[in-house]
Short mmCIF file of N, CA and C and ligand atoms in Angstrom, two decimals:
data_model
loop_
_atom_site.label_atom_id
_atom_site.label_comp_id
_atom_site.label_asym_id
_atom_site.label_seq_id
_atom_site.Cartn_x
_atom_site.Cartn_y
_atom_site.Cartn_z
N UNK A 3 -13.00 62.32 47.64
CA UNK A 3 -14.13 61.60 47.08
C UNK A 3 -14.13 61.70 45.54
N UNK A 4 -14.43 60.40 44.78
CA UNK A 4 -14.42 60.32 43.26
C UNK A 4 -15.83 60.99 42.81
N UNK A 5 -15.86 62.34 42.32
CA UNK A 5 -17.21 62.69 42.44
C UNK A 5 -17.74 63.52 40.18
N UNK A 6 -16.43 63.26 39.67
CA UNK A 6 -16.60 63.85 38.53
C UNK A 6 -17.21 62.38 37.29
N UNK A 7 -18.10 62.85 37.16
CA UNK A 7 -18.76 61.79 35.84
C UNK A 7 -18.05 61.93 34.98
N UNK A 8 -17.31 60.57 34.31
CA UNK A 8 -16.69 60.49 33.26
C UNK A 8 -17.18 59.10 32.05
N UNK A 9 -16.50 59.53 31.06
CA UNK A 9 -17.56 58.46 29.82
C UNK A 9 -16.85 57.14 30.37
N UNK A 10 -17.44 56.51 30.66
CA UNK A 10 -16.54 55.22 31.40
C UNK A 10 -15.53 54.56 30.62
N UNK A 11 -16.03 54.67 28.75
CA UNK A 11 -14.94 53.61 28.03
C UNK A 11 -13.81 54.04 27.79
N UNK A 12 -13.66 55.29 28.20
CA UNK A 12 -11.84 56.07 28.08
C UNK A 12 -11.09 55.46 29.34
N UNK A 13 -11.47 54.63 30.36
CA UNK A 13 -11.04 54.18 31.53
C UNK A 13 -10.55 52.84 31.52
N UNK A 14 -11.17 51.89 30.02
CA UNK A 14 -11.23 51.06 30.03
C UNK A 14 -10.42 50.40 28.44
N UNK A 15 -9.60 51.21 27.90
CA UNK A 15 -8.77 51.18 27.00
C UNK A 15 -7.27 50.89 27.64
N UNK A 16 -6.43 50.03 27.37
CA UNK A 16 -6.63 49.68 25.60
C UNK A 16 -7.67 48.50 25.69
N UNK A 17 -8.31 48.01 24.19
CA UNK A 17 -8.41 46.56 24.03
C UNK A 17 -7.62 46.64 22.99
N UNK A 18 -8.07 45.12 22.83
CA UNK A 18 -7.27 44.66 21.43
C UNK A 18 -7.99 44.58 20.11
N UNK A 19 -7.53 44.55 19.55
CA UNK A 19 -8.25 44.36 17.91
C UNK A 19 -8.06 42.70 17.09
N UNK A 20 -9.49 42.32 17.15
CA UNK A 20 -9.36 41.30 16.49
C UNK A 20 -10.12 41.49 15.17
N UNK A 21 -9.60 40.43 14.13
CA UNK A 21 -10.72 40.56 13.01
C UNK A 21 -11.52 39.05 12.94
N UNK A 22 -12.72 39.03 13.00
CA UNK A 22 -13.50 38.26 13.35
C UNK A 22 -13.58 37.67 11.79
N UNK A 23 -13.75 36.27 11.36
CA UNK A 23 -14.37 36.11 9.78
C UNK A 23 -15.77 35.03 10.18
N UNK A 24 -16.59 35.33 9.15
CA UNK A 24 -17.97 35.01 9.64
C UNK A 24 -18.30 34.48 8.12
N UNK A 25 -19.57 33.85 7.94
CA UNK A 25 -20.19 33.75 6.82
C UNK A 25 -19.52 32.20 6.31
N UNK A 26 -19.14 32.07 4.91
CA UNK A 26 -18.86 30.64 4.50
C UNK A 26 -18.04 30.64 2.98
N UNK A 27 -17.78 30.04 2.16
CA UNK A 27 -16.83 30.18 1.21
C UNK A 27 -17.52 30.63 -0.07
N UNK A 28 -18.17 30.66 -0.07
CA UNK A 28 -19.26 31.51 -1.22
C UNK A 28 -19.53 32.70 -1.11
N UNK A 29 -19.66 33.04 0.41
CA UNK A 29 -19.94 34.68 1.51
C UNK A 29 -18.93 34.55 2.62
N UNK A 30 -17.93 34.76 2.07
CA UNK A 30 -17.03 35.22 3.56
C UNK A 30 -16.78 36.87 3.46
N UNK A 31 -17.25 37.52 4.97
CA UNK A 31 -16.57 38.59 5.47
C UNK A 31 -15.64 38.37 6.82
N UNK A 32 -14.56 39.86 6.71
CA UNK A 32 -14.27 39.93 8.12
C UNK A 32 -14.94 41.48 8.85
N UNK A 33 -14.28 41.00 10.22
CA UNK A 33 -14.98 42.65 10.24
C UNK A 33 -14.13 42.29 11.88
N UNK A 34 -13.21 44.23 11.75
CA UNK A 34 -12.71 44.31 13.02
C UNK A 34 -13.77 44.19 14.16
N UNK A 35 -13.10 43.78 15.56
CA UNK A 35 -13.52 43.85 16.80
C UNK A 35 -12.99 44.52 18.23
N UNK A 36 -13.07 44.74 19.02
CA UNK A 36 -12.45 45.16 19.83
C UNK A 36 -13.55 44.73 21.41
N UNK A 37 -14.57 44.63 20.59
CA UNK A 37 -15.69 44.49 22.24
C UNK A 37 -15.97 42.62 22.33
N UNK A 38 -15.02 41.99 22.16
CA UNK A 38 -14.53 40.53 22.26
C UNK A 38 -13.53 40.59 23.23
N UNK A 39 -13.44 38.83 24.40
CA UNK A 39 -13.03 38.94 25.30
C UNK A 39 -12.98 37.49 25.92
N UNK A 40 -12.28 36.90 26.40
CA UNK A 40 -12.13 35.33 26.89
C UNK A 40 -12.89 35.29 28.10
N UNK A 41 -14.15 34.67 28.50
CA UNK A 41 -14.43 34.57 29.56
C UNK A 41 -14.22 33.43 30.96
N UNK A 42 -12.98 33.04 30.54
CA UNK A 42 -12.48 32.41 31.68
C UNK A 42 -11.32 31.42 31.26
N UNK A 43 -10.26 31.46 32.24
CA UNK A 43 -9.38 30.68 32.24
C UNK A 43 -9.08 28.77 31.56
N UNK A 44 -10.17 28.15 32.51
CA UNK A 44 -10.23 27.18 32.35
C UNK A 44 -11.32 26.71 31.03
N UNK A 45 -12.58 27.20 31.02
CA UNK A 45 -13.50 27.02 30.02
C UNK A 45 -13.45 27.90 29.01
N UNK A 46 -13.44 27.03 27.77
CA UNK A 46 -13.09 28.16 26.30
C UNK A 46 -14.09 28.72 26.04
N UNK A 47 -14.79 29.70 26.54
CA UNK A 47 -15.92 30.46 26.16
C UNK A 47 -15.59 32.12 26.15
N UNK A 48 -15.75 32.82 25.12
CA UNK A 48 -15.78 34.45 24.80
C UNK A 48 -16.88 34.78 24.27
N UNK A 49 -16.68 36.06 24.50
CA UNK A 49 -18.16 36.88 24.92
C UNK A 49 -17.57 38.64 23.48
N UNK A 50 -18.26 38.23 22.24
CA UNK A 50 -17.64 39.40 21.41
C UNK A 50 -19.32 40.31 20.86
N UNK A 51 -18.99 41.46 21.12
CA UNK A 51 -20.57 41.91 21.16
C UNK A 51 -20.63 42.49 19.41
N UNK A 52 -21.33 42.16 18.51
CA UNK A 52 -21.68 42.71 17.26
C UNK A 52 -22.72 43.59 16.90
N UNK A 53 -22.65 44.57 16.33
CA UNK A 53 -23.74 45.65 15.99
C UNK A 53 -24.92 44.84 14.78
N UNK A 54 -26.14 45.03 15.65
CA UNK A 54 -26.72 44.46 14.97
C UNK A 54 -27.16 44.72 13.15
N UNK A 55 -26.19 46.23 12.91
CA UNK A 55 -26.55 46.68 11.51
C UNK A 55 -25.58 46.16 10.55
N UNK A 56 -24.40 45.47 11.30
CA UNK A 56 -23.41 45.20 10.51
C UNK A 56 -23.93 43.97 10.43
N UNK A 57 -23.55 43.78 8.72
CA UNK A 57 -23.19 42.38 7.42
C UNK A 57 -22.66 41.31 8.53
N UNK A 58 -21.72 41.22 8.93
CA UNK A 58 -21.65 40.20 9.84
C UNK A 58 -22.32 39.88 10.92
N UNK A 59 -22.95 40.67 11.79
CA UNK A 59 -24.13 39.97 12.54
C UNK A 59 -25.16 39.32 11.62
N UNK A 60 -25.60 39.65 10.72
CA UNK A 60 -26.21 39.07 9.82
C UNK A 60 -26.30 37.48 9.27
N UNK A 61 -24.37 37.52 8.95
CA UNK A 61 -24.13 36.15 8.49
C UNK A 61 -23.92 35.00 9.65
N UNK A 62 -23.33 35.82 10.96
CA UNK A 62 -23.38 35.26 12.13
C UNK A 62 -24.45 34.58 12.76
N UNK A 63 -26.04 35.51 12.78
CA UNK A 63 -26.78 35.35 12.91
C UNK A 63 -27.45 33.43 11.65
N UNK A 64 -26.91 33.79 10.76
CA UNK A 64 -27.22 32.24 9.71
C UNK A 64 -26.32 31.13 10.08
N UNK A 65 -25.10 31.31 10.24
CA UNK A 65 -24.40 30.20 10.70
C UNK A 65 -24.11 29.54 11.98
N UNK A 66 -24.41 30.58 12.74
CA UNK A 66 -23.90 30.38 14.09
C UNK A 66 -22.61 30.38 14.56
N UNK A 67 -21.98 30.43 13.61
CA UNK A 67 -20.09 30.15 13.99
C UNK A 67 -19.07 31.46 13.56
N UNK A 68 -18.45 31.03 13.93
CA UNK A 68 -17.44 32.88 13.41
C UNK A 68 -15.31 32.23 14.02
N UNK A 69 -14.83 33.04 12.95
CA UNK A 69 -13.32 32.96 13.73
C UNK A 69 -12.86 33.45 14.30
N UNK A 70 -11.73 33.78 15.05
CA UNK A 70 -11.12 35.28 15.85
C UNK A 70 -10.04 34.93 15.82
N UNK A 71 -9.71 35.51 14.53
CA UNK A 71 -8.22 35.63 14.27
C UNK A 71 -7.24 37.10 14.73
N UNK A 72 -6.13 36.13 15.04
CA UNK A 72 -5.22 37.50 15.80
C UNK A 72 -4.29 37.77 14.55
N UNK A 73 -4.44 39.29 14.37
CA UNK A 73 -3.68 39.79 13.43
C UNK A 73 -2.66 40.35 14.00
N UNK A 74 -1.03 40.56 13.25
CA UNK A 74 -0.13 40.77 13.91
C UNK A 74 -0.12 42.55 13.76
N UNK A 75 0.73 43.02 14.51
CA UNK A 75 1.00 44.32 14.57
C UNK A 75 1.06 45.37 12.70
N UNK A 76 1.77 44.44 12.38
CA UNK A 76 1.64 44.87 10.68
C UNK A 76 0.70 45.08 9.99
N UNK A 77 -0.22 44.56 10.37
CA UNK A 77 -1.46 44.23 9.43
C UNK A 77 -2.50 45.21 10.09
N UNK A 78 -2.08 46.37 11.22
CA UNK A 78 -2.67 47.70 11.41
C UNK A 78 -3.71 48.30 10.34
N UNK A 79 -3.09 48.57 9.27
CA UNK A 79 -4.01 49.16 8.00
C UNK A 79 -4.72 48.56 7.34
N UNK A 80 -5.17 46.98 7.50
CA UNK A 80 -6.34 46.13 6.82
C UNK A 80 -7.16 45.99 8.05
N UNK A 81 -6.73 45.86 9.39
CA UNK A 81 -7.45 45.77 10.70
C UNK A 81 -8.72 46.73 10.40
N UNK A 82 -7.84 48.64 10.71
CA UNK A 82 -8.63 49.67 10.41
C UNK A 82 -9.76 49.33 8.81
N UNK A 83 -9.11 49.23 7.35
CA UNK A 83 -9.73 48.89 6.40
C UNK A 83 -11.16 48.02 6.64
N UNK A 84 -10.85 46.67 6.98
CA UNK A 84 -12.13 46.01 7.61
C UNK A 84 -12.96 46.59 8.72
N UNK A 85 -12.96 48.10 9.59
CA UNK A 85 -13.67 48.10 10.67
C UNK A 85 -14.14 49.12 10.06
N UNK A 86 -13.92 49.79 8.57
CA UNK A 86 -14.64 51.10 8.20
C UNK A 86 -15.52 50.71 7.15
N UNK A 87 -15.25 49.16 6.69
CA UNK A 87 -16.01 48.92 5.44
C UNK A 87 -16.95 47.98 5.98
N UNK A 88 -17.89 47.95 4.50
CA UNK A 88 -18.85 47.35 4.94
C UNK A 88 -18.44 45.80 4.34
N UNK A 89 -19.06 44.65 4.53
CA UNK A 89 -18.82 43.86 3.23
C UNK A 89 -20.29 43.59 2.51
N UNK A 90 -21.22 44.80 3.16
CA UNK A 90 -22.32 44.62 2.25
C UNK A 90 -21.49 45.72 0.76
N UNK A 91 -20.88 46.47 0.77
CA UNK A 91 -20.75 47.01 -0.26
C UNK A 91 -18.99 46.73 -1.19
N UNK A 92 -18.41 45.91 0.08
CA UNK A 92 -16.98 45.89 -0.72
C UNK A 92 -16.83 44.26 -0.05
N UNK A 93 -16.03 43.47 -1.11
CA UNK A 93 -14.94 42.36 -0.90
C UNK A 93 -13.65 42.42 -0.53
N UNK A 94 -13.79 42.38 1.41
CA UNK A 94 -13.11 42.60 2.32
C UNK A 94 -11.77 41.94 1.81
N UNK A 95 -11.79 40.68 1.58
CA UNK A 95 -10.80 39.66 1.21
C UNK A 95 -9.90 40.28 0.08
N UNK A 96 -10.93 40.83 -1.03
CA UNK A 96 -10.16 41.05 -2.25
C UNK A 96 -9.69 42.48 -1.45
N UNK A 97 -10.22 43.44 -1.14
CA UNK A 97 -9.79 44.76 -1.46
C UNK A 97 -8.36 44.68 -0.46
N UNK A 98 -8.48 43.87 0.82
CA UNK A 98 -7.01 44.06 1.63
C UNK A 98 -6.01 43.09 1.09
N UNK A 99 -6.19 42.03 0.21
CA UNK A 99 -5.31 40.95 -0.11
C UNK A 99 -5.00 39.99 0.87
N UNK A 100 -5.78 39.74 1.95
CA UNK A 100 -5.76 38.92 3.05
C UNK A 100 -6.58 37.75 2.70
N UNK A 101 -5.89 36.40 2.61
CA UNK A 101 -5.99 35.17 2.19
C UNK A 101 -7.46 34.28 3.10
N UNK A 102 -7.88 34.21 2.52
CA UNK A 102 -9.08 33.07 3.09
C UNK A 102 -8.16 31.62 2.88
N UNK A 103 -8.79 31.12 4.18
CA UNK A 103 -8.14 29.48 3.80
C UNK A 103 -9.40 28.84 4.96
N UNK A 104 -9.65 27.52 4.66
CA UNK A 104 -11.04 26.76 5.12
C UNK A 104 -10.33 26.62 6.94
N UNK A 105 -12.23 26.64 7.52
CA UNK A 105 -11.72 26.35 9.11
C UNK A 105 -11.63 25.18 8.75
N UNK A 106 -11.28 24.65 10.11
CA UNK A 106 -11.19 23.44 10.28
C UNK A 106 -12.54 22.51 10.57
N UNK A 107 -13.24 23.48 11.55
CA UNK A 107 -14.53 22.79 12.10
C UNK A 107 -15.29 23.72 11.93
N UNK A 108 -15.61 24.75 11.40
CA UNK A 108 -16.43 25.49 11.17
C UNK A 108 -16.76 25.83 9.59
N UNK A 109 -17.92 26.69 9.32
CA UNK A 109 -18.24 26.77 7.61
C UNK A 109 -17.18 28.19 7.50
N UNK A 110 -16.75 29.34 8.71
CA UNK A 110 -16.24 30.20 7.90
C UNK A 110 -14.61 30.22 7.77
N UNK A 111 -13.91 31.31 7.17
CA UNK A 111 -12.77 30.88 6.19
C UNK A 111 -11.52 31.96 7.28
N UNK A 112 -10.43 31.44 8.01
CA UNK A 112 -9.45 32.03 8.48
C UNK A 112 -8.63 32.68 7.72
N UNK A 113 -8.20 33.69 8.26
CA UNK A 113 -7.30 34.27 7.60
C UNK A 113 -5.84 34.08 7.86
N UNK A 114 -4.99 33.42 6.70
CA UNK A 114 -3.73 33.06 6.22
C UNK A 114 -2.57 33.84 7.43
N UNK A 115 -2.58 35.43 7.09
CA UNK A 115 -1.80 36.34 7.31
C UNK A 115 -1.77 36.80 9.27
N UNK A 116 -2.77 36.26 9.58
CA UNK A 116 -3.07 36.42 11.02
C UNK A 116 -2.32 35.06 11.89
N UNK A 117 -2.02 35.27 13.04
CA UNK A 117 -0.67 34.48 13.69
C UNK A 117 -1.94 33.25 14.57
N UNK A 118 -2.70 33.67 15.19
CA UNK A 118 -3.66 32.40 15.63
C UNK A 118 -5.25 33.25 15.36
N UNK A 119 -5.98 31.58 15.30
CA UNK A 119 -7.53 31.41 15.26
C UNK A 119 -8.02 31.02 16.07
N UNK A 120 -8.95 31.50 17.05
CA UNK A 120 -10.16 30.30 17.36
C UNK A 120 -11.54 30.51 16.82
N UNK A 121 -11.68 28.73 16.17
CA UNK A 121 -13.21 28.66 15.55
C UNK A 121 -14.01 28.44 16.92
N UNK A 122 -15.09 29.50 16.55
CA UNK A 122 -16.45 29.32 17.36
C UNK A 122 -17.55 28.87 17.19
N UNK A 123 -18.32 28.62 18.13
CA UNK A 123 -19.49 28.22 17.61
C UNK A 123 -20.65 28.82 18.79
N UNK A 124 -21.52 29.57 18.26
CA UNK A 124 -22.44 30.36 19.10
C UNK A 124 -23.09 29.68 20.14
N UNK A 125 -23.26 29.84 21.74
CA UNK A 125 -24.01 29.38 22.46
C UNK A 125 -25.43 30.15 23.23
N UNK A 126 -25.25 31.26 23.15
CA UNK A 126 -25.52 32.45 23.65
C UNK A 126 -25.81 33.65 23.19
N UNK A 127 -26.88 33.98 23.27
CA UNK A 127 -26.69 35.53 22.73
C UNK A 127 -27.93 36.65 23.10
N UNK A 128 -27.30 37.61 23.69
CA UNK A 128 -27.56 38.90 24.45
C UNK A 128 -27.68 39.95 23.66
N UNK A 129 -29.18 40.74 24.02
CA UNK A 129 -29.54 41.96 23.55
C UNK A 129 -29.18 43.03 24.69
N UNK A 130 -27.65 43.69 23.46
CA UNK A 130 -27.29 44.62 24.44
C UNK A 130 -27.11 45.84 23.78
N UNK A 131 -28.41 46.64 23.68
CA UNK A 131 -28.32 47.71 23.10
C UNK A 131 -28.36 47.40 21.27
N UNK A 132 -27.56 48.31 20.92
CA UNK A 132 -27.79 47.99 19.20
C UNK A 132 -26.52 47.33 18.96
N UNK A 133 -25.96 46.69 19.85
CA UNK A 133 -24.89 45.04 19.68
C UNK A 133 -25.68 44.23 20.18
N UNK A 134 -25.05 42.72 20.06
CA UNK A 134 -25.94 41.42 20.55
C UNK A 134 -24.87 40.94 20.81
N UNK A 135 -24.62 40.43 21.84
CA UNK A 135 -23.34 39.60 22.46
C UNK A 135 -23.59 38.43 22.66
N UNK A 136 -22.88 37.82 21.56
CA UNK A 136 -22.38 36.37 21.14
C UNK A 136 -21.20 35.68 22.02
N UNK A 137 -22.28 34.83 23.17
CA UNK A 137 -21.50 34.13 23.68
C UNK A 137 -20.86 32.88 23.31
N UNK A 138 -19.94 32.50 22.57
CA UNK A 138 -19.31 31.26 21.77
C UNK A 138 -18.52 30.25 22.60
N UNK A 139 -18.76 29.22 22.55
CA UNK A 139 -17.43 28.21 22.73
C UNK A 139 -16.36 28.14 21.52
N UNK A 140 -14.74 28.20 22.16
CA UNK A 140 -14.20 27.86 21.15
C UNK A 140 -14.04 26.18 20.51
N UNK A 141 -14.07 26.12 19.42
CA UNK A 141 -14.13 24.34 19.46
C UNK A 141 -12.85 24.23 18.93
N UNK A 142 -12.13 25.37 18.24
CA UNK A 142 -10.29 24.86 17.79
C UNK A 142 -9.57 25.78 18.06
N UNK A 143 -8.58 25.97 17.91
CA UNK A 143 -7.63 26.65 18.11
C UNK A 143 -6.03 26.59 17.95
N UNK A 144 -5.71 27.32 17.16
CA UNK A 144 -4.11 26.75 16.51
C UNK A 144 -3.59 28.22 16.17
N UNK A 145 -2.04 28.32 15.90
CA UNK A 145 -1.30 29.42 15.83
C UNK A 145 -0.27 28.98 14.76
N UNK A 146 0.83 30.31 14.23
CA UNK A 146 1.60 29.82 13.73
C UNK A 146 2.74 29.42 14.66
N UNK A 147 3.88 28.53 14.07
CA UNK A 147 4.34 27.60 14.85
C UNK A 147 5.35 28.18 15.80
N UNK A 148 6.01 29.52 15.67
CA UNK A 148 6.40 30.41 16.33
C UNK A 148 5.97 30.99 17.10
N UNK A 149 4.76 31.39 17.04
CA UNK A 149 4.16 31.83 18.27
C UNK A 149 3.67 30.74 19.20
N UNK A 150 3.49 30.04 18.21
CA UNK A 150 2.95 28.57 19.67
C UNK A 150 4.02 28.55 20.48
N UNK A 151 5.40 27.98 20.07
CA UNK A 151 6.44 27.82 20.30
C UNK A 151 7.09 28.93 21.57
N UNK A 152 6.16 30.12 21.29
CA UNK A 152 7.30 31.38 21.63
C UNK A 152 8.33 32.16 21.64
N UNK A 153 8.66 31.14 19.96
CA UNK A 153 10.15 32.23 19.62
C UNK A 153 9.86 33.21 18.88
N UNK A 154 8.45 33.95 18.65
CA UNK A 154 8.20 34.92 18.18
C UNK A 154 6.85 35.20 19.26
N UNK A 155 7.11 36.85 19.72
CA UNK A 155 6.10 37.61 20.44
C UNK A 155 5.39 38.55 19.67
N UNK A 156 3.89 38.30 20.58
CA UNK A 156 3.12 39.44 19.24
C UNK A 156 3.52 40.78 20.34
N UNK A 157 3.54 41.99 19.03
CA UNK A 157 4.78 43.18 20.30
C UNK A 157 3.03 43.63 21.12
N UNK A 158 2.26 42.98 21.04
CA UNK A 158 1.10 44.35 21.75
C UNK A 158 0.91 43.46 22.84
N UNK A 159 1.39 42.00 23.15
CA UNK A 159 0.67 40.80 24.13
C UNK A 159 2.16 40.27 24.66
N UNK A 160 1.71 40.02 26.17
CA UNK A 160 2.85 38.79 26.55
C UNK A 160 2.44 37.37 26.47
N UNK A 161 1.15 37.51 25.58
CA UNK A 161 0.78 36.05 25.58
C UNK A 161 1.08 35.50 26.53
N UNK A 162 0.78 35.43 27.82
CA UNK A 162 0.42 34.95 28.71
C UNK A 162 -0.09 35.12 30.09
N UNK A 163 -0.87 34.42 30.53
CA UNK A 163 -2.13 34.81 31.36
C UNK A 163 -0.80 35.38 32.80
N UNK A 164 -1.17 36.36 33.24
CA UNK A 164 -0.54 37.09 34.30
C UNK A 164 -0.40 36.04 35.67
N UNK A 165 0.80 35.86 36.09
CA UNK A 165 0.92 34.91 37.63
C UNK A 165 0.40 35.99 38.91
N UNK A 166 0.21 35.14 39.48
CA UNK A 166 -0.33 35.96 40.48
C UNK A 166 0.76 36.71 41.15
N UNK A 167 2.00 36.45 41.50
CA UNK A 167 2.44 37.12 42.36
C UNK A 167 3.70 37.96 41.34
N UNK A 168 3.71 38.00 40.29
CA UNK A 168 4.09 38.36 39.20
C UNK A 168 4.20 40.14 39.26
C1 FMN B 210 -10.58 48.96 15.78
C2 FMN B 210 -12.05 48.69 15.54
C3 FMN B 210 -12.77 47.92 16.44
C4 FMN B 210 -14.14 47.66 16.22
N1 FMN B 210 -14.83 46.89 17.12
C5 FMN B 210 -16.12 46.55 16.86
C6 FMN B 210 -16.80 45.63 17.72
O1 FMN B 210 -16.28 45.12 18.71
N2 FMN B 210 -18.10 45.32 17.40
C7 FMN B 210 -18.73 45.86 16.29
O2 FMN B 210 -19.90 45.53 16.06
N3 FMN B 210 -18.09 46.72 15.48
C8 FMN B 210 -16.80 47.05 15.72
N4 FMN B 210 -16.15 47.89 14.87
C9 FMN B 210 -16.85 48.44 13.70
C10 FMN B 210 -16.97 47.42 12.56
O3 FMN B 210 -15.73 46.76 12.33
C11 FMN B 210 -17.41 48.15 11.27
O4 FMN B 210 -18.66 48.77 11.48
C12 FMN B 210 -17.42 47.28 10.03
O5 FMN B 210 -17.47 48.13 8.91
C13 FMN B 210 -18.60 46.31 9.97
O6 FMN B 210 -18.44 45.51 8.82
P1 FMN B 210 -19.56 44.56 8.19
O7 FMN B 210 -20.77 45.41 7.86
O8 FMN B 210 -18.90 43.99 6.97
O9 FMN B 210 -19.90 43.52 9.21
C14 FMN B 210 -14.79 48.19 15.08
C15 FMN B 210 -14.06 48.99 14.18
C16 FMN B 210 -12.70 49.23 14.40
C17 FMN B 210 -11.94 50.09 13.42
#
C-alpha cells in the first residue's frame, strides 16, 4: 500500500522552461515559466499560471496577450537571469542582450534568440492561490526554419506529440 505523504511537485518534474514576454514596446518584460502547458491536441489553448506579485502578471493583466517563446538549451543562464529578476527593478532585455523584435498579432515583443513563439491572447483566468492561471488561445505560431523543418532538434524535446503505440 502507497501510504508515505510526499510533496507532490518532486513527482511531477521535469517541466520545461519557457520565457514568457508580456507588456508592449515601450514596456516589454520577460519572465521565466515552468507552470505553462498545452491543453490539448487539436485546440490551441494553454493554461500558464503567473504569480500574482510578479511585474508581468501585472502587464498581462493590461494587455491581455503574452508570448511563449522556446528558448534553446544555450540560453540556460538568461532563462535562470529572467526567473530571479524582477523587471520592476531591472531591463530584462538590456541586462541579458536578448533581442526584442514586434509580434505579429499581438502588442508584446518576441524574442530573436529563442527557436519558436506562440502569441496569445487571454481567454480565461483562474484564482489559484497566489498564481492566476491564464487560460490563452494561441492566435500564431512560427519557429526558426530548422526546427520547423526538423533538421535541427531542441536536445531537451522530441518535438513531437508521442504515437500511441510508440
Ligand atoms: C526556471 C523557472 C521557472 C519559473 N516558473 C514560474 C512560473 O511558472 N510562474 C511564475 O509566476 N513564476 C515562475 N518563476 C519565477 C519568476 O520567473 C520570477 O519570480 C521573476 O523574477 C518574475 O519576474 P517579473 O517580476 O519581471 O514578472 C520561475 C522561475 C524560474 C527560474
Amino acid at each position: 500500500m502507497k501510504k508515505v505523504r510526499v510533496k507532490y511537485l518532486e513527482f511531477m518534474w521535469p517541466l520545461r522552461h519557457f520565457l514568457i514576454t508580456c507588456g508592449d514596446k515601450a514596456q516589454p518584460n520577460i519572465i521565466a515559466v515552468s507552470f505553462c502547458m498545452p491543453l490539448s491536441k487539436k485546440d490551441p489553448f494553454v493554461a500558464c499560471a503567473i504569480g500574482k506579485k510578479m511585474y508581468s502578471y501585472e502587464l498581462i493583466e493590461k494587455t491581455k496577450e503574452f508570448i511563449i517563446n522556446v528558448p534553446p538549451a544555450s540560453l540556460k543562464p538568461k532563462v535562470y537571469y529572467c526567473g530571479y529578476h524582477s523587471g520592476r527593478e531591472v531591463d530584462k532585455f538590456r541586462e541579458t542582450g536578448l533581442t526584442p523584435k514586434p509580434g505579429h498579432k499581438v502588442s508584446a515583443p518576441f524574442i530573436e534568440e529563442c527557436v519558436a513563439h506562440m502569441e496569445c491572447k487571454v481567454k480565461q483566468e483562474i484564482d489559484v492561490g497566489e498564481k492566476t492561471l491564464f487560460i490563452a488561445e494561441i492566435i500564431d505560431a512560427y519557429a526558426d526554419e530548422d526546427i520547423a523543418e526538423n533538421k535541427r532538434e531542441l536536445k531537451y524535446s522530441l518535438g513531437k506529440f508521442p504515437r500511441k503505440n510508440a
